[in-house]
XYZ file of C-alpha atoms in Angstrom:
615
model
C -41.122 -20.276 1.476
C -38.237 -22.538 0.504
C -35.953 -19.530 -0.017
C -36.699 -17.967 3.397
C -36.074 -21.331 5.061
C -32.857 -22.023 3.168
C -31.007 -18.822 4.111
C -31.199 -19.267 7.917
C -30.390 -22.942 7.529
C -27.251 -22.060 5.582
C -26.306 -19.615 8.304
C -26.883 -22.193 11.038
C -24.830 -24.778 9.167
C -22.050 -22.233 8.768
C -22.071 -21.293 12.463
C -21.862 -24.945 13.526
C -19.154 -25.775 11.034
C -17.097 -22.635 11.586
C -14.590 -24.411 13.778
C -14.153 -27.123 11.161
C -12.615 -24.825 8.570
C -9.020 -25.669 7.831
C -6.378 -22.982 7.862
C -6.077 -21.074 4.641
C -3.102 -21.141 2.321
C -2.174 -17.493 2.727
C 0.961 -17.910 0.633
C -1.111 -19.141 -2.290
C -3.530 -16.237 -1.947
C -0.579 -13.846 -1.778
C 0.913 -15.291 -4.953
C -2.386 -15.022 -6.791
C -2.733 -11.350 -5.810
C 0.291 -10.427 -7.893
C -1.114 -12.224 -10.914
C -4.113 -9.907 -10.731
C -1.824 -6.895 -11.084
C -0.298 -8.387 -14.215
C -3.806 -8.701 -15.671
C -4.410 -5.003 -14.956
C -1.319 -3.772 -16.787
C -1.611 -1.178 -19.512
C 1.096 -0.524 -22.109
C 3.739 -2.813 -23.569
C 3.727 -6.068 -21.617
C 7.153 -7.411 -20.566
C 8.752 -10.642 -21.747
C 8.148 -12.270 -18.353
C 4.403 -11.517 -18.334
C 2.715 -14.512 -16.716
C -0.911 -13.655 -17.496
C -0.760 -14.756 -21.095
C -4.313 -13.934 -22.151
C -3.500 -10.220 -21.990
C -1.784 -8.239 -24.788
C -0.351 -4.758 -25.325
C -2.807 -1.876 -24.968
C -3.009 1.888 -24.596
C 0.134 2.356 -26.672
C -0.658 5.953 -27.671
C -1.702 7.212 -24.254
C -0.593 10.806 -23.778
C 0.574 11.269 -27.366
C -2.058 13.884 -28.189
C -0.863 15.931 -25.213
C 2.793 15.602 -26.141
C 3.657 13.362 -23.204
C 4.354 9.627 -22.841
C 1.677 8.129 -20.595
C 2.003 4.526 -21.758
C 1.872 2.045 -18.899
C 0.320 1.961 -15.469
C -2.773 0.087 -14.312
C -6.422 -0.005 -15.256
C -8.193 0.581 -11.963
C -10.912 -2.055 -12.073
C -13.069 -3.753 -14.717
C -12.807 -0.829 -17.117
C -10.039 0.579 -19.311
C -9.496 3.979 -17.692
C -6.331 4.935 -15.827
C -7.425 6.947 -12.775
C -4.469 8.555 -11.010
C -5.837 8.845 -7.471
C -6.728 5.170 -6.860
C -3.637 4.058 -8.796
C -1.349 6.091 -6.547
C -3.122 4.811 -3.426
C -2.652 1.263 -4.711
C 1.095 1.873 -5.059
C 1.285 3.404 -1.571
C -0.438 0.433 0.026
C 1.569 -2.160 -1.905
C 4.712 -0.359 -0.760
C 3.539 -0.182 2.856
C 2.849 -3.920 2.745
C 6.414 -4.577 1.584
C 7.942 -2.149 4.075
C 6.214 -3.817 7.015
C 6.280 -7.439 5.877
C 9.013 -7.676 3.270
C 10.713 -10.576 5.006
C 7.508 -12.641 4.987
C 6.880 -11.799 1.340
C 10.464 -12.819 0.592
C 10.056 -16.097 2.450
C 7.004 -16.885 0.349
C 9.090 -16.354 -2.801
C 7.030 -13.355 -3.940
C 9.271 -10.373 -3.167
C 10.404 -9.871 -6.760
C 6.794 -10.041 -7.983
C 5.765 -7.585 -5.285
C 8.465 -5.109 -6.242
C 7.658 -5.537 -9.927
C 4.032 -4.712 -9.151
C 5.072 -1.525 -7.366
C 7.487 -0.520 -10.114
C 4.899 -0.968 -12.854
C 2.910 1.676 -11.029
C 5.758 4.039 -10.163
C 7.204 3.924 -13.679
C 3.903 5.333 -14.873
C 3.608 7.882 -12.065
C 7.055 9.225 -12.950
C 5.905 9.705 -16.542
C 2.754 11.412 -15.304
C 4.880 14.016 -13.500
C 6.874 15.621 -16.359
C 7.291 18.988 -14.594
C 7.454 19.945 -10.887
C 4.002 21.558 -10.925
C 2.311 19.360 -13.543
C 0.740 15.966 -12.887
C -1.445 13.938 -15.237
C -4.240 12.386 -13.224
C -6.356 10.467 -15.721
C -6.203 8.871 -19.164
C -9.568 8.123 -20.769
C -12.893 8.975 -19.199
C -15.505 6.868 -17.528
C -18.455 8.057 -19.584
C -17.201 6.934 -22.999
C -15.494 3.895 -21.485
C -18.655 2.654 -19.766
C -20.573 3.021 -23.008
C -18.325 0.305 -24.496
C -17.507 -3.276 -23.542
C -14.146 -3.962 -25.184
C -10.885 -5.682 -24.431
C -8.088 -3.234 -23.593
C -6.372 -4.447 -26.769
C -9.357 -3.279 -28.881
C -10.082 0.086 -27.269
C -11.780 2.673 -29.470
C -12.801 4.935 -26.589
C -11.346 8.354 -25.769
C -7.789 8.368 -24.416
C -7.740 12.043 -23.511
C -5.179 12.862 -20.834
C -6.193 15.178 -17.985
C -3.762 17.105 -15.789
C -3.469 19.356 -12.776
C -1.169 22.393 -12.586
C -1.032 25.725 -10.685
C -4.097 27.078 -12.497
C -5.987 23.794 -12.026
C -4.776 22.435 -8.669
C -5.328 19.029 -7.157
C -3.721 18.721 -3.733
C -5.342 15.349 -3.009
C -4.041 13.797 -6.238
C -0.583 15.359 -5.921
C -0.401 14.483 -2.228
C -1.326 10.831 -2.771
C 1.164 10.557 -5.639
C 3.852 12.068 -3.408
C 3.002 9.488 -0.733
C 3.201 6.676 -3.299
C 6.630 7.768 -4.543
C 7.973 8.310 -1.030
C 6.774 4.894 0.155
C 8.105 3.198 -2.984
C 11.485 4.885 -2.527
C 11.866 2.902 0.695
C 11.052 -0.316 -1.154
C 13.758 0.286 -3.786
C 16.421 1.856 -1.590
C 18.256 -1.436 -1.273
C 18.256 -3.001 -4.717
C 17.910 0.123 -6.872
C 19.130 3.214 -4.983
C 19.261 5.431 -8.089
C 15.591 4.693 -8.784
C 14.756 5.301 -5.119
C 16.449 8.701 -5.277
C 14.471 9.574 -8.396
C 11.232 8.655 -6.659
C 11.935 10.657 -3.518
C 12.948 13.687 -5.595
C 9.599 13.604 -7.376
C 7.846 13.119 -4.028
C 9.453 16.298 -2.649
C 8.299 18.285 -5.689
C 4.777 16.888 -5.626
C 4.319 17.640 -1.938
C 5.431 21.214 -2.443
C 3.063 21.494 -5.419
C 0.178 20.020 -3.417
C 0.748 22.277 -0.419
C 1.394 25.490 -2.349
C -1.468 25.271 -4.855
C -4.356 23.953 -2.828
C -7.551 22.591 -4.294
C -9.539 19.419 -4.962
C -8.411 17.511 -8.018
C -11.934 16.660 -9.163
C -12.672 20.381 -9.464
C -9.883 20.477 -12.057
C -10.373 17.036 -13.617
C -14.143 17.141 -13.565
C -14.571 13.914 -15.565
C -13.409 12.044 -12.451
C -16.324 13.233 -10.316
C -18.715 10.407 -11.178
C -16.116 7.726 -10.504
C -13.486 8.872 -8.000
C -14.866 11.981 -6.384
C -12.709 13.379 -3.604
C -15.368 13.566 -0.904
C -12.875 13.999 1.935
C -11.037 16.845 0.220
C -7.279 17.222 0.236
C -6.353 17.850 3.882
C -5.920 14.151 4.637
C -3.657 13.653 1.608
C -1.402 16.531 2.689
C -0.881 14.877 6.074
C -0.584 11.428 4.468
C 2.127 12.663 2.107
C 3.992 14.391 4.934
C 3.938 11.192 7.001
C 5.374 9.136 4.164
C 7.981 11.748 3.304
C 9.120 11.771 6.918
C 9.297 7.987 6.973
C 11.237 7.924 3.703
C 13.604 10.836 4.319
C 13.762 11.216 8.106
C 13.667 14.974 7.506
C 12.412 16.961 10.467
C 10.487 19.332 8.205
C 7.844 16.694 7.469
C 7.516 15.636 11.104
C 7.051 19.298 12.017
C 4.414 19.567 9.293
C 2.456 16.746 10.920
C 2.848 18.353 14.318
C 1.921 21.871 13.277
C -0.933 20.988 10.935
C -2.497 18.016 12.694
C -5.274 20.110 14.215
C -5.976 22.476 11.316
C -6.028 19.722 8.676
C -8.199 17.361 10.718
C -5.683 14.635 11.498
C -6.138 14.943 15.243
C -9.834 15.724 15.129
C -11.500 13.115 12.958
C -12.374 9.689 14.370
C -12.792 7.552 11.297
C -14.632 4.322 10.561
C -13.165 3.842 7.079
C -9.832 3.969 5.295
C -9.355 3.870 1.540
C -8.408 5.646 -1.663
C -10.439 8.727 -0.702
C -10.186 8.991 3.096
C -6.632 8.674 4.467
C -7.029 9.962 8.023
C -6.931 6.545 9.721
C -3.730 5.724 7.820
C -2.119 9.012 8.861
C -3.133 8.433 12.459
C -1.702 4.912 12.437
C 1.647 6.090 11.072
C 1.748 9.000 13.520
C 1.047 6.597 16.394
C 4.024 4.522 15.309
C 6.264 7.592 15.211
C 5.116 8.388 18.755
C 5.759 4.856 20.024
C 9.217 4.986 18.450
C 10.029 8.076 20.439
C 10.239 10.334 17.384
C 7.517 12.866 18.145
C 9.891 15.227 19.958
C 8.323 18.592 20.768
C 5.106 17.522 19.059
C 4.398 14.638 21.445
C 1.112 16.160 22.663
C -0.175 16.452 19.092
C 0.942 12.937 18.204
C -0.853 11.595 21.246
C -4.051 13.001 19.745
C -3.235 11.276 16.438
C -2.782 8.032 18.352
C -6.049 8.503 20.228
C -7.899 8.759 16.910
C -6.014 5.762 15.490
C -7.130 3.705 18.466
C -10.712 4.894 18.039
C -10.588 3.371 14.556
C -9.243 0.064 15.893
C -11.907 -0.037 18.609
C -14.613 0.697 16.022
C -13.407 -2.285 13.978
C -13.633 -4.530 17.009
C -17.059 -3.256 18.046
C -15.702 -1.876 21.313
C -15.839 1.832 20.563
C -18.411 4.591 20.754
C -18.958 4.576 16.973
C -18.609 1.015 15.735
C -18.390 -0.303 12.195
C -21.409 -2.319 11.099
C -20.885 -6.035 10.487
C -22.903 -8.527 8.492
C -24.472 -11.534 10.262
C -21.459 -13.553 9.095
C -19.040 -11.071 10.680
C -17.796 -9.067 7.674
C -17.405 -5.347 8.250
C -19.797 -3.515 5.982
C -19.524 0.071 4.798
C -21.367 0.321 1.481
C -23.014 -1.775 -1.233
C -20.576 -0.875 -4.009
C -17.253 -2.659 -3.636
C -17.429 -3.033 0.114
C -14.417 -5.366 0.128
C -12.049 -2.417 -0.320
C -12.890 -1.326 3.234
C -12.465 -4.864 4.547
C -8.917 -5.229 3.254
C -7.799 -1.720 4.240
C -9.189 -1.992 7.773
C -7.627 -5.434 8.147
C -4.252 -4.019 7.156
C -4.358 -1.164 9.666
C -5.448 -3.568 12.406
C -2.608 -5.935 11.523
C 0.174 -3.367 11.585
C -1.200 -1.670 14.693
C -1.350 -5.033 16.440
C 2.357 -5.452 15.747
C 3.169 -1.898 16.826
C 1.393 -2.463 20.135
C 2.979 -5.878 20.702
C 6.456 -4.514 20.052
C 5.863 -1.563 22.357
C 4.405 -3.963 24.942
C 1.158 -2.047 25.071
C -2.525 -2.866 24.791
C -5.408 -1.056 23.144
C -7.754 0.874 25.427
C -11.317 0.961 24.112
C -14.468 2.449 25.602
C -15.760 -1.028 26.367
C -12.642 -2.748 27.589
C -8.950 -3.307 27.009
C -7.841 -5.199 23.911
C -4.646 -7.195 23.519
C -2.578 -6.925 20.327
C -3.390 -10.563 19.547
C -7.107 -9.792 19.613
C -6.598 -7.040 17.047
C -4.690 -9.429 14.807
C -7.399 -12.052 15.299
C -9.951 -9.547 13.989
C -7.909 -9.057 10.818
C -7.551 -12.811 10.403
C -11.302 -13.327 10.705
C -11.934 -10.726 7.990
C -9.387 -12.314 5.660
C -10.669 -15.816 6.345
C -14.195 -14.652 5.557
C -12.925 -13.177 2.274
C -11.185 -16.446 1.410
C -14.236 -18.623 2.031
C -15.105 -18.907 5.715
C -18.530 -17.326 5.321
C -22.213 -18.308 5.163
C -22.003 -18.900 1.397
C -18.675 -20.762 1.610
C -17.589 -18.500 -1.260
C -14.085 -17.183 -1.830
C -14.174 -13.583 -3.006
C -10.705 -13.924 -4.497
C -11.001 -15.252 -8.042
C -9.131 -18.506 -8.503
C -8.684 -19.211 -4.782
C -10.545 -22.180 -3.317
C -13.194 -24.223 -5.079
C -16.105 -21.776 -5.061
C -15.327 -18.293 -6.351
C -16.890 -15.761 -8.780
C -16.905 -16.958 -12.401
C -18.699 -14.034 -14.050
C -16.548 -11.102 -13.033
C -17.497 -7.602 -14.134
C -14.272 -7.120 -16.066
C -13.900 -6.414 -19.763
C -10.640 -8.265 -20.306
C -11.547 -11.467 -18.494
C -15.094 -11.675 -19.879
C -14.094 -11.462 -23.581
C -12.115 -14.150 -25.355
C -8.391 -13.391 -25.399
C -7.061 -11.523 -28.409
C -4.449 -14.266 -28.624
C -7.160 -16.912 -29.024
C -9.419 -14.941 -31.338
C -7.973 -11.676 -32.698
C -11.275 -10.704 -34.327
C -11.989 -7.090 -33.402
C -14.602 -6.639 -30.669
C -16.558 -3.454 -31.271
C -17.779 -1.025 -28.663
C -21.422 -2.099 -28.547
C -20.739 -5.534 -30.000
C -18.924 -6.447 -26.807
C -22.078 -5.799 -24.821
C -24.227 -7.836 -27.205
C -21.896 -10.823 -27.408
C -19.916 -10.968 -24.177
C -21.422 -8.812 -21.443
C -24.836 -10.480 -21.552
C -23.390 -13.976 -21.970
C -24.609 -16.235 -19.148
C -21.447 -18.289 -18.912
C -18.170 -18.311 -17.028
C -15.466 -15.870 -18.086
C -13.216 -17.266 -20.830
C -10.175 -15.859 -19.000
C -9.570 -16.446 -15.308
C -8.810 -13.171 -13.509
C -6.676 -14.951 -10.934
C -6.189 -13.146 -7.635
C -8.807 -10.446 -8.202
C -10.812 -9.483 -5.123
C -14.342 -8.593 -6.154
C -16.711 -6.161 -4.471
C -18.136 -8.868 -2.251
C -21.436 -9.610 -0.497
C -24.063 -7.214 0.811
C -24.877 -6.315 4.403
C -26.618 -9.690 4.877
C -23.908 -11.878 3.314
C -25.835 -12.276 0.050
C -23.927 -12.397 -3.224
C -24.974 -12.864 -6.853
C -22.271 -14.042 -9.256
C -23.495 -12.137 -12.289
C -21.486 -9.982 -14.675
C -24.001 -7.127 -14.620
C -23.927 -7.059 -10.815
C -21.041 -4.578 -10.841
C -21.501 -3.572 -7.194
C -20.511 -7.077 -6.118
C -18.539 -8.669 -8.965
C -16.215 -5.871 -10.101
C -12.625 -6.089 -8.795
C -10.246 -3.176 -8.137
C -6.498 -2.783 -7.702
C -6.928 -1.035 -4.344
C -8.829 -4.032 -2.973
C -5.739 -6.211 -3.220
C -3.009 -3.764 -2.198
C -3.686 -3.689 1.578
C -4.406 -7.413 1.645
C -0.873 -8.175 0.426
C 0.557 -7.162 3.782
C -2.047 -9.034 5.816
C -1.603 -12.243 3.820
C 2.160 -12.017 4.236
C 1.773 -11.443 7.987
C -0.605 -14.360 8.423
C 1.599 -16.595 6.296
C 4.539 -15.720 8.546
C 2.722 -17.016 11.618
C 1.547 -15.251 14.724
C 4.598 -16.076 16.843
C 7.288 -15.378 14.266
C 7.132 -11.646 13.856
C 7.792 -8.554 15.889
C 8.244 -4.995 14.736
C 10.998 -4.666 17.341
C 10.212 -1.025 17.891
C 13.299 0.526 19.478
C 13.427 2.023 22.924
C 14.252 5.675 22.465
C 17.704 6.677 23.682
C 18.837 10.249 24.335
C 19.776 12.051 21.153
C 23.433 13.091 21.073
C 23.755 16.802 21.699
C 26.431 18.799 19.880
C 29.181 20.384 21.955
C 28.550 24.124 22.411
C 31.881 25.065 20.840
C 31.689 22.814 17.813
C 31.266 24.211 14.316
C 28.820 22.363 12.073
C 30.183 21.575 8.623
C 27.742 20.998 5.712
C 27.358 17.313 4.824
C 29.372 16.058 1.878
C 29.001 12.607 0.348
C 32.797 12.273 0.260
C 33.175 12.730 4.036
C 31.882 9.267 4.920
C 32.320 6.019 3.032
C 30.390 2.856 3.853
C 31.500 -0.475 2.388
C 29.500 -3.680 2.872
C 30.306 -7.287 2.132
C 28.811 -10.677 2.857
C 31.042 -12.609 5.270
C 29.092 -15.810 5.916
C 25.913 -17.723 5.178
C 24.315 -20.826 6.616
C 21.095 -22.825 6.569
C 18.980 -23.290 9.672
C 15.729 -25.248 9.628
C 15.517 -24.918 5.861
C 16.095 -21.157 5.780
C 19.294 -19.466 4.605
C 20.779 -16.643 6.691
C 23.456 -14.153 5.615
C 25.979 -12.230 7.697
C 27.118 -8.840 6.418
C 29.953 -6.651 7.629
C 29.752 -2.882 7.105
C 32.789 -0.629 7.461
C 32.122 3.067 7.959
C 35.182 5.298 7.432
C 35.605 8.979 8.229
C 37.319 10.281 5.076
C 37.329 13.901 6.203
C 40.183 15.708 7.948
C 38.033 16.456 10.999
C 36.427 14.517 13.833
C 33.037 13.014 13.023
C 30.304 13.460 15.633
C 26.521 13.203 15.944
C 26.278 10.610 13.187
C 22.839 9.389 12.125
C 22.451 6.489 9.710
C 19.290 5.254 7.994
C 19.060 1.496 7.418
C 16.373 0.066 5.159
C 15.524 -3.401 3.865
C 17.042 -4.997 6.965
C 15.319 -8.279 7.835
C 17.205 -9.304 10.939
C 19.341 -8.009 13.800
C 22.152 -5.447 13.764
C 25.081 -5.098 16.186
C 27.633 -2.319 16.653
C 25.290 0.687 16.487
C 22.614 2.084 18.795
C 19.056 2.579 17.610
C 17.479 6.016 17.839
C 13.951 6.191 16.449
C 14.131 5.295 12.761
C 17.896 5.898 12.650
C 21.120 4.435 14.029
C 23.783 6.375 15.912
C 27.210 5.644 17.377
C 27.240 2.808 19.925
C 27.108 3.794 23.587
C 30.862 3.362 24.015
C 31.755 5.730 21.168
C 30.832 9.386 20.738
C 33.092 10.376 17.841
C 35.267 9.025 15.045
C 38.614 10.650 14.349
C 39.804 11.552 10.867
C 40.734 8.457 8.877
C 39.303 6.040 11.452
C 36.750 3.327 10.776
C 33.869 1.683 12.607
C 32.512 -1.788 11.864
C 28.977 -2.993 12.464
C 27.409 -6.289 11.435
C 23.958 -7.666 10.813
C 22.332 -10.976 9.999
C 19.192 -11.279 7.914
C 17.365 -13.682 5.624
C 17.841 -11.854 2.310
C 20.769 -12.489 -0.033
C 21.430 -8.795 -0.606
C 22.820 -6.078 1.651
C 20.621 -3.682 3.556
C 20.602 -0.077 2.377
C 22.733 2.065 4.670
C 22.810 5.822 4.100
C 23.982 8.855 6.058
C 21.137 11.022 7.352
C 23.164 13.684 9.178
C 26.431 14.360 11.023
C 28.730 17.119 12.184
C 32.468 17.670 11.801
C 34.535 19.461 14.463
């Protein structure tokens, strides 16, 4: 009787006190998220490793197969490296940085964010030793789950599993291509050589995925019990194409989205989830942005269908669609019992970015049960994040180490066993279960920043190590949240995507002869010309000089500019590219053009030539 009385009373108290919650420290939560990724590292740990209770592990991964697979991330509370969720984690971390890099930078976390991405991409590059070969798993869940050991003590199988033309895996290869393409954008400014390496691998992986079609878990069958590809590979093919278009601006990938949207389901499926398995809502959101930017071209009708499905997802999140997402009494979206929080963070991210796309395009969301403003969509994401951070009927933060009340018995081998640096005594496979797994005490190591599976459909949660459905964390829980935390930290009135108004694309003269692009034809030199402090923030002015080094007249120039966190003058915006300003339609041999920009990062933006013609 007491129990049945207590639960509604807690709920009533929460409802009455909901307006009394103070604003959350999103910057602190963001910072803690990156610590979680350091705790999940496999391989040789770097000298600047901040999570000191971890040590080197998995140092012979891949050796038996004649390939170096040391590094990467353990996916959750186990010691297996699963390629599909790891690649999705990298894609979503990269997308967070691409959209909200300036906010992450302002919070002082940009270097940690990029380090987190690179730890993943360094491994993915190793896992792709040949164009049509990709290693998709190291270790297996069956033997791993039989043991409860620190990563540093592993005695379980470290067999490496791969896909190739005879054992295809289009979903795995497609997601890895998306991860490398998205990460190439992240590194295009500070490490262009690395960015080029990533995009080159992304091209190869997409071709591999598209040419040799099949589900990866039919080839790597040991993954079926843990990361089964229920949705198949069609969504990953579209997902990869979208990211390759965004990273390269190559028309081929936009055409792929336009021509295959119907046959591969991108324009047909109205989704109520987004995650490591089902990518359709992410594809649809990106395609909607391309449409709003004026980049759809001849495929506008197809991209409108993508956008319609993207908006169905947003309406479902808000409860204003024809097929709405279920919510708990406390307001948390609920999809499944096992690690439901992954769907909370991913949906919150899509709602956040789409809110900004709509606001910048000066549009609203049309749902079956009413029109929705961009701010309302962002408010939904904020409510989900605030619930996760503690504004819920249990007043529990589901991010370890954030707030006063958070999970202390996390289903995680490394955090639940004393650090090897404190007690190097070997922990055996079954001994770990006997001594540490069943121990009714707080974890000896704090898994700071980890987002656990979270409460059930009725907001109930049991902080117990054997309650793996609710207390196990995962890398893909945190990745989408990074962007949302950065956005909320930046403040609702301080950010706009500034989507460009499409201008007519320059058309080549009928008589002109197109000359193949050569890197030596155009030289771009950048330098910082001024800096100043305004309201505690430092701003930097850069001058860029573009010179036509060829012996012919330069026309139809298109430039790609990445990692720009401010305004640019002297060029006109066309979609995702920049073209000559309105007063200039060509640049004679030997002549130069200057453009300038101001942003809040003490490093130049990445400016590269996408295309041009010489006449």
